[in-house]
Each structure stands twice: as C-alpha cells, then as structure tokens.
C-alpha positions as a LaTeX table, in Angstrom:
\begin{tabular}{lrrr}
\hline
Residue & $x$ (\AA) & $y$ (\AA) & $z$ (\AA) \\
\hline
Met1 & $-25.56$ & 56.70 & 10.64 \\
Ser2 & $-24.00$ & 55.82 & 7.27 \\
Ala3 & $-21.72$ & 58.19 & 5.46 \\
Ser4 & $-19.43$ & 58.25 & 2.45 \\
Leu5 & $-15.66$ & 58.13 & 2.29 \\
Asp6 & $-15.70$ & 61.93 & 2.09 \\
Ala7 & $-16.34$ & 61.89 & 5.83 \\
Leu8 & $-12.86$ & 60.49 & 6.47 \\
Pro9 & $-9.60$ & 62.43 & 6.75 \\
Pro10 & $-7.34$ & 62.25 & 3.67 \\
Glu11 & $-5.05$ & 59.64 & 5.27 \\
Ala12 & $-7.99$ & 57.35 & 6.02 \\
Arg13 & $-9.44$ & 57.81 & 2.54 \\
Ala14 & $-6.08$ & 56.87 & 1.05 \\
Phe15 & $-5.93$ & 53.82 & 3.34 \\
Val16 & $-9.34$ & 52.62 & 2.12 \\
Gln17 & $-8.45$ & 53.32 & $-1.51$ \\
Arg18 & $-5.33$ & 51.17 & $-1.19$ \\
Glu19 & $-7.52$ & 48.37 & 0.19 \\
Ile20 & $-9.84$ & 48.68 & $-2.81$ \\
Asp21 & $-6.90$ & 48.76 & $-5.21$ \\
Gln22 & $-5.69$ & 45.48 & $-3.66$ \\
Gly23 & $-9.03$ & 43.76 & $-4.24$ \\
Asn24 & $-10.98$ & 44.50 & $-1.05$ \\
Arg25 & $-14.48$ & 46.03 & $-1.16$ \\
Leu26 & $-16.07$ & 48.77 & 0.88 \\
Leu27 & $-19.36$ & 47.82 & 2.53 \\
Asp28 & $-20.22$ & 50.83 & 4.68 \\
Val29 & $-18.93$ & 53.89 & 6.53 \\
Met30 & $-20.62$ & 54.44 & 9.89 \\
Gln31 & $-20.06$ & 57.93 & 11.24 \\
Pro32 & $-21.63$ & 59.32 & 14.42 \\
Pro33 & $-23.48$ & 62.65 & 14.36 \\
Pro34 & $-21.20$ & 65.70 & 14.64 \\
Glu35 & $-22.21$ & 66.34 & 18.25 \\
Val36 & $-21.24$ & 62.84 & 19.36 \\
Pro37 & $-17.50$ & 62.41 & 20.13 \\
Ala38 & $-17.23$ & 58.82 & 18.90 \\
Ser39 & $-15.27$ & 56.95 & 16.30 \\
Thr40 & $-16.03$ & 56.38 & 12.65 \\
Tyr41 & $-16.13$ & 52.73 & 11.63 \\
Val42 & $-15.37$ & 51.49 & 8.14 \\
Met43 & $-16.72$ & 48.06 & 7.20 \\
Met44 & $-14.80$ & 46.15 & 4.53 \\
Ala45 & $-15.87$ & 42.95 & 2.81 \\
Glu46 & $-12.69$ & 41.04 & 3.62 \\
Pro47 & $-9.87$ & 41.17 & 6.17 \\
Leu48 & $-7.59$ & 44.15 & 5.64 \\
Arg49 & $-4.51$ & 43.76 & 3.48 \\
Gln50 & $-2.61$ & 46.53 & 5.31 \\
Ala51 & $-1.29$ & 46.85 & 8.82 \\
Ala52 & $-2.76$ & 49.40 & 11.22 \\
Thr53 & $-1.31$ & 52.87 & 10.95 \\
Ser54 & $-1.62$ & 56.29 & 12.55 \\
Pro55 & $-2.29$ & 59.56 & 10.71 \\
Asp56 & $-0.74$ & 62.84 & 11.69 \\
Gln57 & $-3.80$ & 63.83 & 13.72 \\
Pro58 & $-3.03$ & 63.32 & 17.44 \\
Gly59 & $-5.13$ & 60.68 & 19.18 \\
Ala60 & $-6.35$ & 59.07 & 15.96 \\
Ser61 & $-5.46$ & 55.74 & 14.40 \\
Phe62 & $-7.00$ & 53.24 & 12.07 \\
Gly63 & $-6.50$ & 49.64 & 11.11 \\
Gln64 & $-8.04$ & 46.19 & 11.47 \\
Leu65 & $-9.61$ & 45.67 & 14.87 \\
Ala66 & $-11.70$ & 42.55 & 14.18 \\
Asn67 & $-11.15$ & 39.41 & 12.15 \\
Gly68 & $-13.54$ & 37.77 & 9.75 \\
Leu69 & $-16.35$ & 39.12 & 7.61 \\
Pro70 & $-16.95$ & 41.94 & 7.64 \\
Ala71 & $-13.57$ & 43.29 & 8.68 \\
Val72 & $-13.70$ & 46.40 & 10.86 \\
Met73 & $-11.31$ & 49.28 & 10.88 \\
Val74 & $-11.81$ & 52.33 & 13.01 \\
Leu75 & $-10.77$ & 55.96 & 12.97 \\
Asp76 & $-10.51$ & 56.89 & 16.64 \\
Ala77 & $-11.62$ & 60.33 & 17.75 \\
Gln78 & $-10.66$ & 59.70 & 21.37 \\
Pro79 & $-8.69$ & 57.11 & 23.36 \\
Tyr80 & $-9.61$ & 53.56 & 22.41 \\
Glu81 & $-10.54$ & 52.44 & 25.92 \\
His82 & $-13.32$ & 55.04 & 26.09 \\
Asp83 & $-14.73$ & 54.19 & 22.70 \\
Pro84 & $-14.32$ & 50.48 & 21.96 \\
Pro85 & $-15.14$ & 49.22 & 18.47 \\
Pro86 & $-18.02$ & 46.82 & 17.96 \\
Ala87 & $-16.82$ & 43.36 & 18.90 \\
Pro88 & $-17.46$ & 40.61 & 16.39 \\
Glu89 & $-20.43$ & 38.49 & 17.39 \\
Pro90 & $-19.49$ & 35.01 & 18.62 \\
Val91 & $-20.09$ & 32.32 & 16.03 \\
Asp92 & $-22.41$ & 29.54 & 17.10 \\
Pro93 & $-21.22$ & 26.41 & 15.25 \\
Asp94 & $-24.81$ & 25.20 & 15.08 \\
His95 & $-26.02$ & 28.54 & 13.64 \\
Pro96 & $-23.20$ & 30.05 & 11.55 \\
Pro97 & $-23.54$ & 33.48 & 9.87 \\
Pro98 & $-25.50$ & 33.59 & 6.59 \\
Leu99 & $-22.49$ & 34.10 & 4.33 \\
Gln100 & $-20.65$ & 31.17 & 5.90 \\
Arg101 & $-23.74$ & 28.97 & 5.59 \\
Trp102 & $-24.16$ & 29.97 & 1.95 \\
Arg103 & $-20.59$ & 29.14 & 1.02 \\
Arg104 & $-20.71$ & 25.88 & 2.94 \\
Ser105 & $-23.87$ & 24.84 & 1.09 \\
Arg106 & $-22.10$ & 25.20 & $-2.27$ \\
Ala107 & $-19.90$ & 22.20 & $-1.48$ \\
Ile108 & $-22.38$ & 19.69 & $-2.90$ \\
Thr109 & $-22.09$ & 16.13 & $-1.61$ \\
Tyr110 & $-23.13$ & 13.05 & $-3.56$ \\
Glu111 & $-26.29$ & 12.76 & $-1.46$ \\
Gln112 & $-27.25$ & 16.37 & $-2.18$ \\
Trp113 & $-26.59$ & 15.87 & $-5.88$ \\
His114 & $-28.53$ & 12.61 & $-5.98$ \\
Glu115 & $-31.49$ & 13.97 & $-4.01$ \\
Gly116 & $-31.61$ & 17.25 & $-5.94$ \\
Ile117 & $-30.89$ & 19.44 & $-2.91$ \\
Gly118 & $-30.03$ & 23.03 & $-3.77$ \\
Tyr119 & $-28.00$ & 25.70 & $-2.04$ \\
Asp120 & $-29.09$ & 27.22 & 1.28 \\
Leu121 & $-31.73$ & 29.74 & 0.17 \\
Gly122 & $-32.50$ & 30.48 & 3.82 \\
Ala123 & $-28.99$ & 31.88 & 4.17 \\
Ile124 & $-29.73$ & 34.21 & 1.25 \\
Asp125 & $-32.90$ & 35.37 & 2.99 \\
Glu126 & $-30.94$ & 36.20 & 6.13 \\
Ala127 & $-28.03$ & 37.87 & 4.34 \\
Ser128 & $-27.68$ & 41.65 & 4.16 \\
Pro129 & $-27.69$ & 43.57 & 0.84 \\
Pro130 & $-23.87$ & 43.86 & 0.85 \\
Gln131 & $-23.66$ & 40.11 & 1.45 \\
His132 & $-26.04$ & 39.57 & $-1.47$ \\
Glu133 & $-23.47$ & 41.33 & $-3.63$ \\
Leu134 & $-20.81$ & 38.90 & $-2.46$ \\
Ile135 & $-23.10$ & 35.93 & $-3.14$ \\
Ile136 & $-23.76$ & 37.22 & $-6.66$ \\
Glu137 & $-20.02$ & 37.52 & $-7.20$ \\
Asp138 & $-19.62$ & 33.91 & $-6.03$ \\
Leu139 & $-22.25$ & 32.77 & $-8.53$ \\
Leu140 & $-20.85$ & 34.74 & $-11.44$ \\
Glu141 & $-17.27$ & 33.66 & $-10.83$ \\
Asn142 & $-17.79$ & 30.30 & $-12.56$ \\
Gly143 & $-20.98$ & 31.09 & $-14.47$ \\
Leu144 & $-24.56$ & 29.93 & $-14.00$ \\
Asn145 & $-23.90$ & 26.38 & $-15.13$ \\
Asp146 & $-25.97$ & 24.37 & $-12.66$ \\
Trp147 & $-29.66$ & 24.62 & $-11.82$ \\
Arg148 & $-28.66$ & 25.47 & $-8.26$ \\
Asp149 & $-26.79$ & 28.56 & $-9.46$ \\
Ile150 & $-29.83$ & 29.69 & $-11.44$ \\
Glu151 & $-32.21$ & 29.04 & $-8.55$ \\
Ala152 & $-30.04$ & 31.03 & $-6.15$ \\
Met153 & $-29.61$ & 33.95 & $-8.55$ \\
Ala154 & $-33.35$ & 34.14 & $-9.18$ \\
His155 & $-33.97$ & 33.98 & $-5.42$ \\
Ile156 & $-31.75$ & 37.01 & $-4.84$ \\
Gly157 & $-33.39$ & 39.00 & $-7.63$ \\
Gly158 & $-32.64$ & 42.62 & $-8.39$ \\
Arg159 & $-31.04$ & 44.40 & $-11.32$ \\
Val160 & $-27.72$ & 42.55 & $-11.39$ \\
Ala161 & $-29.36$ & 39.14 & $-10.98$ \\
Arg162 & $-31.87$ & 39.93 & $-13.71$ \\
Arg163 & $-29.12$ & 40.93 & $-16.12$ \\
Ala164 & $-27.12$ & 37.76 & $-15.32$ \\
Leu165 & $-30.13$ & 35.50 & $-15.83$ \\
Arg166 & $-31.02$ & 37.09 & $-19.15$ \\
Arg167 & $-27.45$ & 36.60 & $-20.31$ \\
Cys168 & $-27.65$ & 32.98 & $-19.18$ \\
Trp169 & $-30.78$ & 32.52 & $-21.29$ \\
Arg170 & $-29.12$ & 34.05 & $-24.36$ \\
Glu171 & $-25.77$ & 32.30 & $-24.09$ \\
Gly172 & $-26.53$ & 29.09 & $-22.17$ \\
Gly173 & $-27.37$ & 25.69 & $-23.54$ \\
Ile174 & $-30.58$ & 23.69 & $-23.40$ \\
Glu175 & $-29.88$ & 22.44 & $-19.89$ \\
Gln176 & $-29.49$ & 25.99 & $-18.55$ \\
Arg177 & $-32.67$ & 27.11 & $-20.32$ \\
Met178 & $-34.65$ & 24.21 & $-18.89$ \\
Ala179 & $-33.33$ & 25.10 & $-15.44$ \\
Met180 & $-34.54$ & 28.66 & $-15.97$ \\
Leu181 & $-37.99$ & 27.40 & $-16.95$ \\
Arg182 & $-38.18$ & 25.66 & $-13.60$ \\
His183 & $-36.43$ & 28.14 & $-11.30$ \\
Ala184 & $-36.53$ & 31.54 & $-13.03$ \\
Ala185 & $-39.73$ & 31.47 & $-15.08$ \\
Asp186 & $-40.52$ & 35.13 & $-14.33$ \\
Tyr187 & $-37.57$ & 36.16 & $-16.50$ \\
Ile188 & $-38.85$ & 34.31 & $-19.59$ \\
Gly189 & $-41.55$ & 35.34 & $-22.07$ \\
Asp190 & $-44.13$ & 32.95 & $-23.52$ \\
Ala191 & $-42.53$ & 32.88 & $-26.98$ \\
Gln192 & $-39.10$ & 32.18 & $-25.49$ \\
Arg193 & $-40.54$ & 29.41 & $-23.35$ \\
Thr194 & $-42.23$ & 27.74 & $-26.31$ \\
Ala195 & $-39.09$ & 27.92 & $-28.45$ \\
Ala196 & $-36.95$ & 26.42 & $-25.67$ \\
Leu197 & $-39.38$ & 23.55 & $-25.07$ \\
Val198 & $-39.49$ & 22.73 & $-28.78$ \\
Gln199 & $-35.69$ & 22.79 & $-28.98$ \\
Ala200 & $-35.40$ & 20.45 & $-25.99$ \\
Leu201 & $-37.91$ & 18.01 & $-27.47$ \\
Arg202 & $-35.97$ & 17.94 & $-30.74$ \\
Glu203 & $-32.40$ & 17.82 & $-29.45$ \\
Ala204 & $-31.88$ & 17.35 & $-25.71$ \\
Pro205 & $-30.81$ & 14.01 & $-24.20$ \\
Leu206 & $-33.15$ & 12.78 & $-21.49$ \\
Arg207 & $-30.67$ & 13.43 & $-18.69$ \\
Asp208 & $-29.40$ & 16.77 & $-20.00$ \\
Gly209 & $-32.51$ & 18.89 & $-20.18$ \\
Leu210 & $-35.26$ & 16.75 & $-21.68$ \\
Ser211 & $-36.36$ & 15.24 & $-18.35$ \\
Val212 & $-36.93$ & 18.75 & $-17.00$ \\
Cys213 & $-38.83$ & 19.63 & $-20.17$ \\
Leu214 & $-41.14$ & 16.62 & $-19.79$ \\
Asp215 & $-41.65$ & 17.37 & $-16.09$ \\
Glu216 & $-42.60$ & 20.96 & $-16.92$ \\
Leu217 & $-45.11$ & 19.85 & $-19.55$ \\
Gly218 & $-46.64$ & 17.35 & $-17.15$ \\
Ala219 & $-46.95$ & 20.01 & $-14.44$ \\
Gln220 & $-48.45$ & 22.44 & $-16.95$ \\
His221 & $-51.11$ & 19.88 & $-17.87$ \\
Ala222 & $-51.84$ & 19.10 & $-14.21$ \\
Ala223 & $-52.37$ & 22.83 & $-13.60$ \\
Gly224 & $-54.93$ & 22.97 & $-16.43$ \\
Glu225 & $-52.79$ & 25.22 & $-18.62$ \\
Ala226 & $-53.17$ & 25.03 & $-22.39$ \\
Met227 & $-50.19$ & 23.75 & $-24.35$ \\
Ala228 & $-48.81$ & 25.63 & $-27.34$ \\
Pro229 & $-49.57$ & 23.75 & $-30.61$ \\
Ala230 & $-45.87$ & 23.91 & $-31.57$ \\
Val231 & $-44.94$ & 22.11 & $-28.36$ \\
Met232 & $-47.56$ & 19.40 & $-28.88$ \\
Gln233 & $-46.35$ & 18.83 & $-32.43$ \\
Ala234 & $-42.76$ & 18.62 & $-31.22$ \\
Leu235 & $-43.84$ & 15.93 & $-28.73$ \\
Trp236 & $-45.31$ & 13.79 & $-31.49$ \\
Asp237 & $-42.24$ & 14.39 & $-33.66$ \\
Ala238 & $-40.00$ & 13.28 & $-30.79$ \\
Leu239 & $-41.40$ & 9.76 & $-31.12$ \\
Asp240 & $-39.15$ & 9.45 & $-34.20$ \\
Arg241 & $-35.95$ & 10.25 & $-32.31$ \\
Pro242 & $-33.44$ & 7.35 & $-32.28$ \\
Asp243 & $-32.94$ & 7.31 & $-28.49$ \\
Ala244 & $-35.21$ & 4.62 & $-27.02$ \\
Glu245 & $-35.09$ & 6.21 & $-23.55$ \\
Val246 & $-36.45$ & 9.43 & $-25.06$ \\
Thr247 & $-39.23$ & 7.86 & $-27.12$ \\
Val248 & $-40.48$ & 5.67 & $-24.27$ \\
Asn249 & $-40.84$ & 8.65 & $-21.92$ \\
Val250 & $-42.36$ & 10.89 & $-24.59$ \\
Ala251 & $-44.97$ & 8.25 & $-25.42$ \\
Ala252 & $-45.86$ & 7.95 & $-21.73$ \\
Leu253 & $-46.30$ & 11.73 & $-21.45$ \\
Leu254 & $-48.45$ & 11.89 & $-24.58$ \\
Ala255 & $-50.75$ & 9.25 & $-23.10$ \\
Tyr256 & $-51.05$ & 11.34 & $-19.94$ \\
Leu257 & $-51.70$ & 14.58 & $-21.84$ \\
His258 & $-54.52$ & 12.91 & $-23.82$ \\
Gly259 & $-56.26$ & 11.45 & $-20.78$ \\
Leu260 & $-55.09$ & 7.89 & $-21.33$ \\
Ala261 & $-53.05$ & 7.77 & $-18.10$ \\
Asp262 & $-53.37$ & 9.20 & $-14.61$ \\
Glu263 & $-49.71$ & 10.24 & $-14.34$ \\
Pro264 & $-46.88$ & 11.26 & $-16.68$ \\
Phe265 & $-45.51$ & 7.70 & $-16.63$ \\
Asp266 & $-48.17$ & 5.11 & $-15.92$ \\
Trp267 & $-46.26$ & 2.01 & $-14.85$ \\
Asp268 & $-49.28$ & $-0.17$ & $-15.51$ \\
Gln269 & $-48.88$ & 0.68 & $-19.21$ \\
Arg270 & $-45.09$ & 0.22 & $-19.24$ \\
Pro271 & $-45.17$ & $-2.78$ & $-21.62$ \\
Phe272 & $-46.97$ & $-0.62$ & $-24.20$ \\
Phe273 & $-44.57$ & 2.31 & $-23.75$ \\
Leu274 & $-41.52$ & 0.05 & $-24.13$ \\
Arg275 & $-42.64$ & $-0.78$ & $-27.66$ \\
Phe276 & $-41.69$ & 2.80 & $-28.61$ \\
Gly277 & $-38.07$ & 1.93 & $-27.86$ \\
Ser278 & $-38.00$ & $-1.34$ & $-29.76$ \\
His279 & $-35.13$ & $-2.07$ & $-32.16$ \\
Asp280 & $-37.75$ & $-3.39$ & $-34.55$ \\
Gly281 & $-38.84$ & $-0.45$ & $-36.71$ \\
Ala282 & $-42.14$ & $-2.10$ & $-37.59$ \\
Glu283 & $-43.02$ & $-2.58$ & $-33.92$ \\
Arg284 & $-42.25$ & 1.06 & $-33.19$ \\
Ala285 & $-44.41$ & 2.14 & $-36.13$ \\
Asp286 & $-47.30$ & $-0.04$ & $-34.93$ \\
Ala287 & $-47.00$ & 1.44 & $-31.42$ \\
Gln288 & $-47.08$ & 4.98 & $-32.80$ \\
Ala289 & $-50.12$ & 4.18 & $-34.94$ \\
Glu290 & $-51.94$ & 2.70 & $-31.95$ \\
Leu291 & $-51.16$ & 5.71 & $-29.76$ \\
Arg292 & $-52.35$ & 8.12 & $-32.45$ \\
Arg293 & $-55.56$ & 6.15 & $-32.82$ \\
Arg294 & $-56.18$ & 6.10 & $-29.07$ \\
Cys295 & $-55.46$ & 9.85 & $-28.87$ \\
Gly296 & $-57.80$ & 10.61 & $-31.77$ \\
Arg297 & $-55.09$ & 11.81 & $-34.18$ \\
\hline
\end{tabular}
C-alpha cells in the first residue's frame, strides 16, 4: 500500500529530503499494513545521491539497494535476509523499459527526420503516471519546438500538458501553431484555428509552416468540412506572394478546393500551376485571371 513520508522515522524523512534538495524526486512510499512485519520501500526517480546509512533504531537501515530507474531504498524492519527488497526486473535489450525507449526515440536520425517519424508514443502508453511526469519534464526542458514534442505532449494529456500546450500556442511561432493544428487540435478553438491559418497563408514559408497549413486545408475539404470565408480569401490573396514555390502550391490547392482537380496537387495540371510562379508578371496575372474564371470568381 502507498503511504506518505510521514510514515517514515525522522532519520529516513531527513534522508529523503536531502535527496530532494539535491535534485532527486520522490515517486512513491510503499508501506506494509501495520500487522505485517515487513520493510517500507521508498521509490525515487533517479539513483540516490547519498550513501546508505543506519538510523539509531536497532535492526533498521536505509540506502540504495537497486540501480537504475526507479532507484529503491528500503527501511528495514527486520534482518535483510528475511525481507529482501524487490529486485530490479532484468532488462530485455529487445524490449527495454518504457522510459528508456522514450528517451532513445528522441535521438532523431536523418531517416526519421526525412520520413517524418515521431517519438515512441507506445512507450508513453506503457509508462506509469510518475514516468509521465519525467517525460513531461524532458519535453519542457528545451521547449515544444518541434512537431514531435507537441504530438508527444498532446498524447500524454492532463493538466500540466494542457497548460504547456496553451502556452506554446500563445508564445510559439507559426510553425508551432501549425503543428498544434495537426497534433493537438483539441486544445484550439475555431476562431484561433482560423486566425492561425490566415496568418500562415500570409506569412509562412512553404517549408516552415505553410505546407502543413495547405495539407490541413486539403484534408478539411476531403472530409467535407466547410472552410471559413477568411481562410478562402487568404488563399486567393496568397497568389500575390512573391515566393513562386508558395504561389504554385496555393494555385494547385485552389483548383482542388473548387472541384477542378482530384487531389491537392494534380500533376497533370502542373504546367498550368507553374505559370503562377513565372518571373513574367503578365503571365502570372493571366494565370490568376484564368483560375478565377474557371472557379467562377
């Protein structure tokens, strides 16, 4: 059964407090019922900073008795050989513990980056609530800067994650907001979503947020969802942006949204879309006029 630090003798409480003061974290205190003459086990988040010691009480001692996460220290109520502490489970290299898998998955390789592979969400599912706290600390240490960080935080959920994601929305840039639209949409209201999409269409480079914006709008259309008028107007306005890569992809999406293409970028119509990126202003204007005519605008 779980108990608080109040269940420990003063020497043990002081021992744990020194651990906390040195940066360790308390996960749990497991104390047997009063009628059971067994030890009390204290689970810490990290290996102990202090050496084992013995309080004044005869027959009792406490200190680190297992390596790794979580660290175990024990307050013995009777001789150790009659009441052994829980042995750490052997680590199968093919099936490491959730926290180890999670931290390993954060070391993104080029292939993972190129293929858009995120962190190990399965490890989060298998982690315990105290381990979730450690994962959240990992994510917050450097900020929610990558879409993988946002996806993982939203996957954990809960009060702390919700507060962190809302702060990310307030303080983050366009790229972070677009990542939240894709991976943490439940934390965003309709008005916020519309404003973020309009901002991305007006300002974001294709590879730093706009591509996600266009993907989201294409998926929204495929799902039969109505598009906010402000977003549609921002799409048409984006045809005037100076970046040819932007205007070509926006034109392709507009064709798709108006039923002129079967996919967000119809490669059969690529020659037409490339006219929107021409260095010749007159050619770009003619392409815009033709698209407006074909879309009934």
